[in-house]
Coordinates of C-alpha atoms and ligand atoms in Angstrom, one line a residue:
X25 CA 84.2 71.4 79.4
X26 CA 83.6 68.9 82.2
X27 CA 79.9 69.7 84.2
X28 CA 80.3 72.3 87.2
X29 CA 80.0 70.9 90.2
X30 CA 79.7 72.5 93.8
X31 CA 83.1 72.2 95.9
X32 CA 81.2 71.0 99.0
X33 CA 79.0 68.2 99.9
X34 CA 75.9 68.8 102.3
X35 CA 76.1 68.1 106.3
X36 CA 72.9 69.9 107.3
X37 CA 69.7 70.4 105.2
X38 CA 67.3 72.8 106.0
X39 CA 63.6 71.7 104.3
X40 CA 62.1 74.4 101.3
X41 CA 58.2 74.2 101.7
X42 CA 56.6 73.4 98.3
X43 CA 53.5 75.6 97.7
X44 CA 51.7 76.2 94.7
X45 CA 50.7 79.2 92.5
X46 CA 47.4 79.6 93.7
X47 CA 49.0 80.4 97.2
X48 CA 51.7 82.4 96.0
X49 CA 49.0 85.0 94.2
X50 CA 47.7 85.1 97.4
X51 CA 50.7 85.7 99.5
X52 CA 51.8 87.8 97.0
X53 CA 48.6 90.0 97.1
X54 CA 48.6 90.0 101.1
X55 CA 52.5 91.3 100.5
X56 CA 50.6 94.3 98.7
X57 CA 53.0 92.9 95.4
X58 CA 56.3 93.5 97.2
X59 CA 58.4 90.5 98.0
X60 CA 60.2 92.4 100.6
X61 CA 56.9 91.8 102.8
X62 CA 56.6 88.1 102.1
X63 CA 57.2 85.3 104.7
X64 CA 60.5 84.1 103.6
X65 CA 58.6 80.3 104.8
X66 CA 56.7 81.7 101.5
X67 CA 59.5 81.7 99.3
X68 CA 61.3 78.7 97.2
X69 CA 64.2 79.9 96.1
X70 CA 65.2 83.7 97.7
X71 CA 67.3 85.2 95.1
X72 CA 66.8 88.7 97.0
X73 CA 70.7 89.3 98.1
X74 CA 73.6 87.3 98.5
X75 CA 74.2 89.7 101.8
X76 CA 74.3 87.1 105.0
X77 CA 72.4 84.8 103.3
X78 CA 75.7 82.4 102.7
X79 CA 75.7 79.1 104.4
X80 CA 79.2 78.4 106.6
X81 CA 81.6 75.6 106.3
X82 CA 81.9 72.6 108.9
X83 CA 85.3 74.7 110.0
X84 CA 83.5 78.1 110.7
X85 CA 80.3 76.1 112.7
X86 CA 83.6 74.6 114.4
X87 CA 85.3 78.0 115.4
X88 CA 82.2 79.1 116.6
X89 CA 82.3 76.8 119.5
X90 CA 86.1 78.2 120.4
X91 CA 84.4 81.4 120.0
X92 CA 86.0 83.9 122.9
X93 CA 83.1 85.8 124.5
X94 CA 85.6 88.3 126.4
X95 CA 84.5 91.9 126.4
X96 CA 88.3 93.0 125.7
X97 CA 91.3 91.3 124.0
X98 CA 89.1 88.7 123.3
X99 CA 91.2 85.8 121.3
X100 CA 88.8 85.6 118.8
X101 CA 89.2 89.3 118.1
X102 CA 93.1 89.0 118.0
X103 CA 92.4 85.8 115.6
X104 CA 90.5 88.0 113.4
X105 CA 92.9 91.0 113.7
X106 CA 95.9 88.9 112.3
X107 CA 94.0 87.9 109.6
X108 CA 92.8 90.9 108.4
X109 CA 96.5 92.3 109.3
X110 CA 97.8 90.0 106.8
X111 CA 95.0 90.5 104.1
X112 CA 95.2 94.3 103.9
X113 CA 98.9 95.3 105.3
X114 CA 96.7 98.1 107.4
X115 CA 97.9 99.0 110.7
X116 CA 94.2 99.7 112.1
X117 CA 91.6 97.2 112.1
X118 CA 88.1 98.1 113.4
X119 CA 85.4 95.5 113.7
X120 CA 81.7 96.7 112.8
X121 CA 78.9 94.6 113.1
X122 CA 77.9 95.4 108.9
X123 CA 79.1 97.2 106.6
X124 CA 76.6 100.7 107.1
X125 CA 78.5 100.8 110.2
X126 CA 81.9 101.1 109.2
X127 CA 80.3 103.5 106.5
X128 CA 78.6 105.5 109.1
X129 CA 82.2 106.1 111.1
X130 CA 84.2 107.0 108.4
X131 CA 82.3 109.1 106.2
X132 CA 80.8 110.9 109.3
X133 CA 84.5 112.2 110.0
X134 CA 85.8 112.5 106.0
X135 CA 82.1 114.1 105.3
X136 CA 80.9 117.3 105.9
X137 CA 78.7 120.2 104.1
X138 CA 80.9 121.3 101.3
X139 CA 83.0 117.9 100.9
X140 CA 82.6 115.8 97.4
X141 CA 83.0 111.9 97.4
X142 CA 83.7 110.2 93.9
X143 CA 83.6 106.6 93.2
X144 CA 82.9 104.3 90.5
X145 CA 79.3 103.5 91.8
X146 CA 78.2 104.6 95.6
X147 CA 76.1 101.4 97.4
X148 CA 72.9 103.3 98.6
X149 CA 73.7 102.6 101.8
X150 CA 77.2 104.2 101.0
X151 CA 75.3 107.3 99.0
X152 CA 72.8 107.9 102.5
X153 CA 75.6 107.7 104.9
X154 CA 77.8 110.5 103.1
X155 CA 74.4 112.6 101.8
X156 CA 73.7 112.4 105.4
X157 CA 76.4 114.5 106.5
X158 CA 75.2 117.0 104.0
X159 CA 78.7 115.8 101.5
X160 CA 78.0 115.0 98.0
X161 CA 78.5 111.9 96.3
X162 CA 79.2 111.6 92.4
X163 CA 79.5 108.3 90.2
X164 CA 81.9 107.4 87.6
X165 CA 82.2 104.5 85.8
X166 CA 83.4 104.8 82.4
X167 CA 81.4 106.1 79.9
X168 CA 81.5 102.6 77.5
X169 CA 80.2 100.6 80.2
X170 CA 76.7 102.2 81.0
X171 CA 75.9 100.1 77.7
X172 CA 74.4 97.1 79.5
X173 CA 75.5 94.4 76.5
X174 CA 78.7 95.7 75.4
X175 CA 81.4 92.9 76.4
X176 CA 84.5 94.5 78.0
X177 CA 86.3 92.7 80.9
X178 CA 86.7 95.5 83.5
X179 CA 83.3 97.3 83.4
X180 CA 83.4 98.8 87.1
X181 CA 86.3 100.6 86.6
X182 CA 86.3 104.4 87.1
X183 CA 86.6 107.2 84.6
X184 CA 90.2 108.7 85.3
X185 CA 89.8 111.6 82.6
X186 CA 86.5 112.4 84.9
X187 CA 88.5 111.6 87.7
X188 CA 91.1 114.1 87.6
X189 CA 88.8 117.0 86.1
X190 CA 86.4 116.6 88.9
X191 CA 89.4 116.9 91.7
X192 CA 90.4 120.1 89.9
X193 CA 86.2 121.5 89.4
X194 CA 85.6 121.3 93.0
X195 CA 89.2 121.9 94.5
X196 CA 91.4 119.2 95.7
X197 CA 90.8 119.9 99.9
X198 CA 87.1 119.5 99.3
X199 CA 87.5 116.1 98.0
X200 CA 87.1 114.2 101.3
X201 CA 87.9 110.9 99.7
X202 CA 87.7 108.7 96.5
X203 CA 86.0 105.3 96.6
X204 CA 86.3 102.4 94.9
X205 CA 83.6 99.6 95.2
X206 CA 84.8 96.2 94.1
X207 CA 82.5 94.4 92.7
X208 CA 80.8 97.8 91.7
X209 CA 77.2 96.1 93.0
X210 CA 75.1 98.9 91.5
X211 CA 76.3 98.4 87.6
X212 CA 76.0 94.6 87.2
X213 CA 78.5 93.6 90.0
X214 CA 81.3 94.0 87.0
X215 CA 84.6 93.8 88.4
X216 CA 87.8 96.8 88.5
X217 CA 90.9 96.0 87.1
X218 CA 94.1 96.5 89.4
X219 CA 95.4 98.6 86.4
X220 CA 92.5 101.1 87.2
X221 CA 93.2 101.0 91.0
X222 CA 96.8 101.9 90.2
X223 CA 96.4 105.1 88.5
X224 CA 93.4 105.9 90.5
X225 CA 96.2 105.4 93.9
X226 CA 99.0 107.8 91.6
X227 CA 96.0 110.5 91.4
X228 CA 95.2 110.3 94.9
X229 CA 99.1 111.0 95.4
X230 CA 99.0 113.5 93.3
X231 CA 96.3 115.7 94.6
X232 CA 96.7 114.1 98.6
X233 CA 93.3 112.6 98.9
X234 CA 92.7 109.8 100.6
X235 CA 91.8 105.9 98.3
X236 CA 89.0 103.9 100.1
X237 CA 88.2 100.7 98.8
X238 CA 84.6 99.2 99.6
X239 CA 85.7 95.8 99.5
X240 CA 82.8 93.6 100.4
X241 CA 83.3 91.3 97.1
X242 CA 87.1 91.5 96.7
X243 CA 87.7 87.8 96.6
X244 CA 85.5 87.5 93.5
X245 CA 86.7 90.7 92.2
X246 CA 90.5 88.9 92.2
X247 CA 89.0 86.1 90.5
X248 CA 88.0 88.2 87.8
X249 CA 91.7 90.0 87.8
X250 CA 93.1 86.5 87.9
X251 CA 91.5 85.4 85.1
X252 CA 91.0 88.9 83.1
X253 CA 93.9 90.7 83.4
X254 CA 97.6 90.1 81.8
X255 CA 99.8 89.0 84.2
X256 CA 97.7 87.4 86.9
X257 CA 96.9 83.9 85.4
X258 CA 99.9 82.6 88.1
X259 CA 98.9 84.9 90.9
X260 CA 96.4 83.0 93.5
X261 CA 93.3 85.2 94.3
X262 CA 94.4 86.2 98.1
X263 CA 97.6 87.7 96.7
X264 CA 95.4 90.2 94.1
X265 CA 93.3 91.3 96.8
X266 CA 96.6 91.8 99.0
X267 CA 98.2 94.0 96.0
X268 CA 94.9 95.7 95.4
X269 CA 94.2 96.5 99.6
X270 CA 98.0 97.7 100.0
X271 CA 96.7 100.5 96.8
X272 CA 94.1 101.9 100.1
X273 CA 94.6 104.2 102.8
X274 CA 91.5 102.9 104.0
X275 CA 89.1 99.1 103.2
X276 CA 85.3 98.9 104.3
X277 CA 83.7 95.4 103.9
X278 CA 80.4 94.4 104.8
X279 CA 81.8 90.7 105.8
X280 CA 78.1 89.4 104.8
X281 CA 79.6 89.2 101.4
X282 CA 82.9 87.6 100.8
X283 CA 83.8 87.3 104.6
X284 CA 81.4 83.8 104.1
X285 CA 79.3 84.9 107.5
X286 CA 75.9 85.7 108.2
X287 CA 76.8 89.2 109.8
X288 CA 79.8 91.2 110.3
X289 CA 81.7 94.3 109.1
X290 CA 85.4 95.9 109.1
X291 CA 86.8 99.2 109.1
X292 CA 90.6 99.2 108.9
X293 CA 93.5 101.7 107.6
X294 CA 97.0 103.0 107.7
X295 CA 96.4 106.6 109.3
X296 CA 96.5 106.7 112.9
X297 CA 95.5 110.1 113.6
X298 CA 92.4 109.0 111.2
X299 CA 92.2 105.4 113.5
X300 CA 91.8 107.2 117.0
X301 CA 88.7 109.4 116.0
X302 CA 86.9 106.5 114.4
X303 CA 88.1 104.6 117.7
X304 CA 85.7 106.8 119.8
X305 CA 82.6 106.7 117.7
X306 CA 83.3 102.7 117.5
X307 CA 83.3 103.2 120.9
X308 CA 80.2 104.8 121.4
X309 CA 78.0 103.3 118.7
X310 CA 79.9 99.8 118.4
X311 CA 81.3 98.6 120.7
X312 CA 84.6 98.2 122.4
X313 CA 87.5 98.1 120.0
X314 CA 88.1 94.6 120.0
X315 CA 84.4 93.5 119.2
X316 CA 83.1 96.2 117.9
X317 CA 79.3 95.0 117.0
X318 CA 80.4 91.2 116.9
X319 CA 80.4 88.5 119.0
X320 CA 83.2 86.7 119.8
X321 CA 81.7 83.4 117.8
X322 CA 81.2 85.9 114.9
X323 CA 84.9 87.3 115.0
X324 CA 86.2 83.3 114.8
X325 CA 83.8 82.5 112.0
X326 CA 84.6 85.9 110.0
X327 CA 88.7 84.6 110.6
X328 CA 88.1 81.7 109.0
X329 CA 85.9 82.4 106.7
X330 CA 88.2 85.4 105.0
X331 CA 90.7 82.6 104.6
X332 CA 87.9 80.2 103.1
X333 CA 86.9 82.6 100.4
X334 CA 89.9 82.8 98.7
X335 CA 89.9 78.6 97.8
X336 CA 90.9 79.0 94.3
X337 CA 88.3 75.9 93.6
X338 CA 85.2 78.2 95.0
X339 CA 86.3 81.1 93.6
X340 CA 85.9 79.2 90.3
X341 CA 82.5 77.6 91.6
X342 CA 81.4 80.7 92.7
X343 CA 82.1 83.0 89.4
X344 CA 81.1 79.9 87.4
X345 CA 78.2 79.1 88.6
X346 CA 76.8 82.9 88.6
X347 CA 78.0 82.6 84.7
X348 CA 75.7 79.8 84.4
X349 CA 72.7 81.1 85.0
X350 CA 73.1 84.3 83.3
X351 CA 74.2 82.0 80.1
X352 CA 71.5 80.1 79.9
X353 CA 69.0 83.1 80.3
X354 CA 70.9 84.9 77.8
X355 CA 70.4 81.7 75.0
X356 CA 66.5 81.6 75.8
X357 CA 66.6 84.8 74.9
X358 CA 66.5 86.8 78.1
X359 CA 68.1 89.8 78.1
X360 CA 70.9 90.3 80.8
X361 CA 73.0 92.8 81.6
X362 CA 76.3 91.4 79.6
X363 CA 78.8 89.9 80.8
X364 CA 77.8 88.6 83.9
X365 CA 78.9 89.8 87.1
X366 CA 80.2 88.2 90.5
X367 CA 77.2 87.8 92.5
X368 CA 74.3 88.3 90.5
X369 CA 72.6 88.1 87.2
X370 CA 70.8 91.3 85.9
X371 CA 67.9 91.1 83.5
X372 CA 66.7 94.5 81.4
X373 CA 63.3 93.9 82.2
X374 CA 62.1 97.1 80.0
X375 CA 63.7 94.9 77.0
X376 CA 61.4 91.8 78.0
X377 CA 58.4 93.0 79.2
X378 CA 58.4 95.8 76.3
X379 CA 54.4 96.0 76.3
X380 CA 54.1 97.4 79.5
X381 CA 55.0 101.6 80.0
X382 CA 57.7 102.1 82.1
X383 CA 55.0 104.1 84.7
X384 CA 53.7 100.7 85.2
X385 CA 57.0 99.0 86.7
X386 CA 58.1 96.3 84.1
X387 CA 60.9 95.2 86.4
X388 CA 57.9 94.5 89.3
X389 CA 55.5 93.3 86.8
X390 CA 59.3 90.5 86.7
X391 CA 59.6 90.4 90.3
X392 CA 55.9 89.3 90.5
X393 CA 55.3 87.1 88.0
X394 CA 59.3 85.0 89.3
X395 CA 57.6 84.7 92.3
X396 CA 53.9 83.7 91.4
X397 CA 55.4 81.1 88.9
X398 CA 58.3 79.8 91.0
X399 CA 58.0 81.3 94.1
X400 CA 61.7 82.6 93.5
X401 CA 62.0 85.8 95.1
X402 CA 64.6 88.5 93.9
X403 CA 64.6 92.5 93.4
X404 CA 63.5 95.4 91.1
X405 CA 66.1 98.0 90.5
X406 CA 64.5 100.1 88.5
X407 CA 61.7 103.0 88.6
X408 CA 60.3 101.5 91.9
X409 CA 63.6 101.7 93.8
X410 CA 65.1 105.1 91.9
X411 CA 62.1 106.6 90.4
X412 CA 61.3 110.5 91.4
X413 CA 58.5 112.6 90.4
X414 CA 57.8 115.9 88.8
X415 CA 56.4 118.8 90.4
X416 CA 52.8 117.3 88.7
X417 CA 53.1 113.8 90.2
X418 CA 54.6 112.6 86.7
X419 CA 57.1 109.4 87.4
X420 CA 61.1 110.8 86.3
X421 CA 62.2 107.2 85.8
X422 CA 65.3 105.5 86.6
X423 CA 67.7 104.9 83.8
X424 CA 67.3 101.2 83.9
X425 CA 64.7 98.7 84.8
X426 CA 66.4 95.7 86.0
X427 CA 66.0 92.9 88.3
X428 CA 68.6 91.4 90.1
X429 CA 69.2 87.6 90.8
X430 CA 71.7 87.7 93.4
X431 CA 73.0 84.6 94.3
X432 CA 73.7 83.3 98.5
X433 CA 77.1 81.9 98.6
X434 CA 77.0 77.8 98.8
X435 CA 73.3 78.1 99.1
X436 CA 71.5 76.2 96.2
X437 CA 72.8 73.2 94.1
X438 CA 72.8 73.5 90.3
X439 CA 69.2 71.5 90.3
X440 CA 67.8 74.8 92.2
X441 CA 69.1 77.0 89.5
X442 CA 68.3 74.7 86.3
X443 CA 64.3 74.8 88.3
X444 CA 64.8 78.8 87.8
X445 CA 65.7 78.5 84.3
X446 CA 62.7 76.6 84.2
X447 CA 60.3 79.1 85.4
X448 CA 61.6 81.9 82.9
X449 CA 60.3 79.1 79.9
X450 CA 57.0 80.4 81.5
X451 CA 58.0 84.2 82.0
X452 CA 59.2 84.1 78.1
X453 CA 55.6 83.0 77.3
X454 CA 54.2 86.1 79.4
X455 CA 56.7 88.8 77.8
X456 CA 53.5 90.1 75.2
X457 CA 51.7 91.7 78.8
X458 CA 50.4 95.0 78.3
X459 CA 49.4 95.6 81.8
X460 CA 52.0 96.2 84.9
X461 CA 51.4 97.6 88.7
X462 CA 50.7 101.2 90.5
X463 CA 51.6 102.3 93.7
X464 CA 48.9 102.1 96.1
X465 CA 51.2 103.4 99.6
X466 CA 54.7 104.6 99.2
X467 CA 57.1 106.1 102.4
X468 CA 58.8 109.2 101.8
X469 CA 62.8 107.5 101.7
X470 CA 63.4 104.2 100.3
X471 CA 59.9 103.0 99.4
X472 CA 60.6 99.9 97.4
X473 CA 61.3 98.5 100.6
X474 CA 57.8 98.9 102.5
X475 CA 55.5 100.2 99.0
X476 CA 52.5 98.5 98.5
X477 CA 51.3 97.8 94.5
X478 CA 48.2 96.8 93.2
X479 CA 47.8 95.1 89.6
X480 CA 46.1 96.9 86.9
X481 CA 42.9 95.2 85.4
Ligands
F0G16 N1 78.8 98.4 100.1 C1 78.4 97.5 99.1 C2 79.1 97.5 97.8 C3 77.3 96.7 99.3 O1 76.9 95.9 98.3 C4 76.6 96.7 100.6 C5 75.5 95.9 100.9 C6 77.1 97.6 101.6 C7 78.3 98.4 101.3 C8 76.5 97.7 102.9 O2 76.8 96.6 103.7 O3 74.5 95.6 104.1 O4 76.5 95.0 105.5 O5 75.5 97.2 105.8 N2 74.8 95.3 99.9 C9 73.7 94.4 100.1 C10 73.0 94.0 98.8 C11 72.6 94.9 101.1 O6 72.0 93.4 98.8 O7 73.6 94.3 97.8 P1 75.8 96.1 104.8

């Protein structure tokens, strides 16, 4: 196979400071050992999320210029409404200015105390914003594909037997809607076949409940069809994602993803009883209806770059280059969460830091020593993010310990990501550690965000 190289070449630069390791333990312990509180002038290589952190094309930089600043009927909006019209055949299009926003919206009006939401894997941001309404929100991927090695194509599909059982448990009218997340972000970013969507849409017929789908990653999750699934080879990307949108009553996307932009968010759907009462919160949170919480410059970048996204030839760089990295860790003899997903590689660090108990953080101990060595920074998901504790104090801990490796869109060249494979020649040496982190301060919600750690001697 000829060498992967990036579809682009570079117009503007924008300088990484070199510092060394003896500065990084510093910064580090000033950031109380969470990267979250580091300087990002402090970091190398910022493998933290690949939300907003893309870098636009010479075309979007252009249509921001054009950018119509018009409170209402802007045309920039009514640039982005067409092609959003066009992607997802919905009648209602509601610009957010993320993705928590169009969240918020919808599931405030489908939630409610008594009211079940089931999806392959609920985003946490997705989980707060229906737990907030005092709903309930259950996962279910398939049973097979919790095994983080086995190698099956379509591991973010959901569970239909589950599916159906759970509609009939709690009663279909308290079912307030089903989601599908595609990529499925909290399980690898492993993709959903259109098969799965299919019988999850005939279900949702069956019982009358409503098919969201959380769409933030849809153009790589159509790569994946494209290229997994019988029948697709001929089918270019944008048309999957058109087949698989049409399936919804209803598409969220956090346009920091796929729609190539630095912020941005969509609502849309087909109901539009359903439209006007997420028109008036818009309205009162938002924005007006043809902004929402975007600039006009935003809404012409977002247009263009929801076209850009589906380039068969970055679609391929994209998904390839994720591939690569994960690969190459996998033959040193990392292990990674198998097969790789869209967006991000995952590494089991309880399987390669196996010295160090799992009420010491092995996926921080990760986190830390990336950065130290490298000064790459990227994310524990794991015990520090999900873990709970007992009524004595004793850590319940999550049911894996990984770190993520998400990967900015057009970001860093191959040379970047051969310098991180690099750095893990040094983390492989370290993996015989016995000694990880404790928690010095920890918030009450969400504390991997703002805890503070200290080594153990
Ligand atoms: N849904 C999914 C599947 C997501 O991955 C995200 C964000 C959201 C919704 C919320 O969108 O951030 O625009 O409000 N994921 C980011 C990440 C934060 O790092 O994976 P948002």
């Amino acid at each position: 196979m000829r060498t992967l190289t990036e579809p682009f070449k570079i117009k503007m630069v924008e300088p990484l400071r070199v510092t060394t390791e003896e500065y990084r333990s510093v910064a580090l312990k000033n950031a109380g050992y969470n990267p979250f509180l580091l300087r990002s002038s402090d970091v190398f290589i910022d493998l933290l999320t690949d939300s907003g952190t893309g870098a636009m094309s010479d075309e979007q930089w252009a249509g921001m210029m054009v950018g119509d600043e018009s409170y209402a009927g802007a045309k920039s909006w009514e640039h982005l409404e067409a092609v959003v019209k066009e992607l997802t055949g919905m009648a209602y299009i509601l610009p957010t200015h993320q993705g928590r926003a169009a969240e918020r919206i919808l599931y405030g009006i489908l939630g409610g105390k008594g009211k079940v939401f089931i999806s392959n894997t609920h985003f946490d941001t997705t989980r707060a914003n229906i737990e907030f309404t005092g709903a309930t929100a259950i996962d279910i991927v398939y049973e097979e594909a919790k095994d983080p090695e086995i190698d099956l194509p379509f591991k973010g599909n959901i569970d239909l037997e589950k599916l159906q059982q759970l509609i009939i448990e709690h009663g279909r009218e308290n079912v307030a809607a089903v989601i599908i997340t595609v990529t499925n972000n909290s399980s690898g970013g492993q993709p959903v076949s259109m098969a799965n969507v299919q019988s999850i849409r005939k279900i949702c017929d069956n019982y009358h409940i409503p098919l969201v789908v959380d769409g933030c990653r849809i153009a790589e999750n159509s790569y994946f069809i494209k290229h997994r699934e019988e029948g697709y080879i001929n089918t270019p990307s944008e048309d999957i994602a058109k087949q698989m949108l049409r399936l919804g009553d209803a598409f969220i996307m956090s346009a920091k993803k796929d729609g190539l932009v630095n912020m941005g968010g969509l609502l849309t759907m087909k109901d539009e009883a359903l439209s006007v009462k997420c028109k008036n919160l818009l309205i009162i949170s938002e924005g007006f209806t043809t902004y929402g919480g975007l600039s006009g410059r935003d809404m012409e970048a977002l247009a263009i770059g929801l076209k850009e996204v589906f380039d068969e030839d970055y679609l391929h760089y994209r998904i390839r280059s994720t591939a690569y990295l994960g690969e190459k860790l996998k033959e040193k003899g990392v292990p990674v969460v198998w097969p790789i997903g869209g967006h991000a590689v995952y590494i089991d660090a309880k399987k390669l830091y196996n010295k160090i108990p799992i009420n010491e953080y092995p996926g921080q101990a990760l986190v830390c020593d990336l950065y130290i060595k490298g000064g790459i920074r990227c994310v524990e998901i794991g015990s520090l993010m999900f873990g709970k504790y007992d009524d004595h104090g004793k850590l319940i801990p999550a049911t894996n310990e990984l770190v993520r490796l998400a990967i900015p869109r057009r970001v860093y060249t191959q040379s970047h990501i051969d310098y991180v494979l690099d750095i893990f020649n040094d983390i492989l040496e370290m993996r015989e550690q016995k000694k990880g982190y404790r928690i010095t301060y920890e918030p009450p919600f969400l504390r991997h965000f703002t805890a503070r750690l200290e080594k153990i001697a």
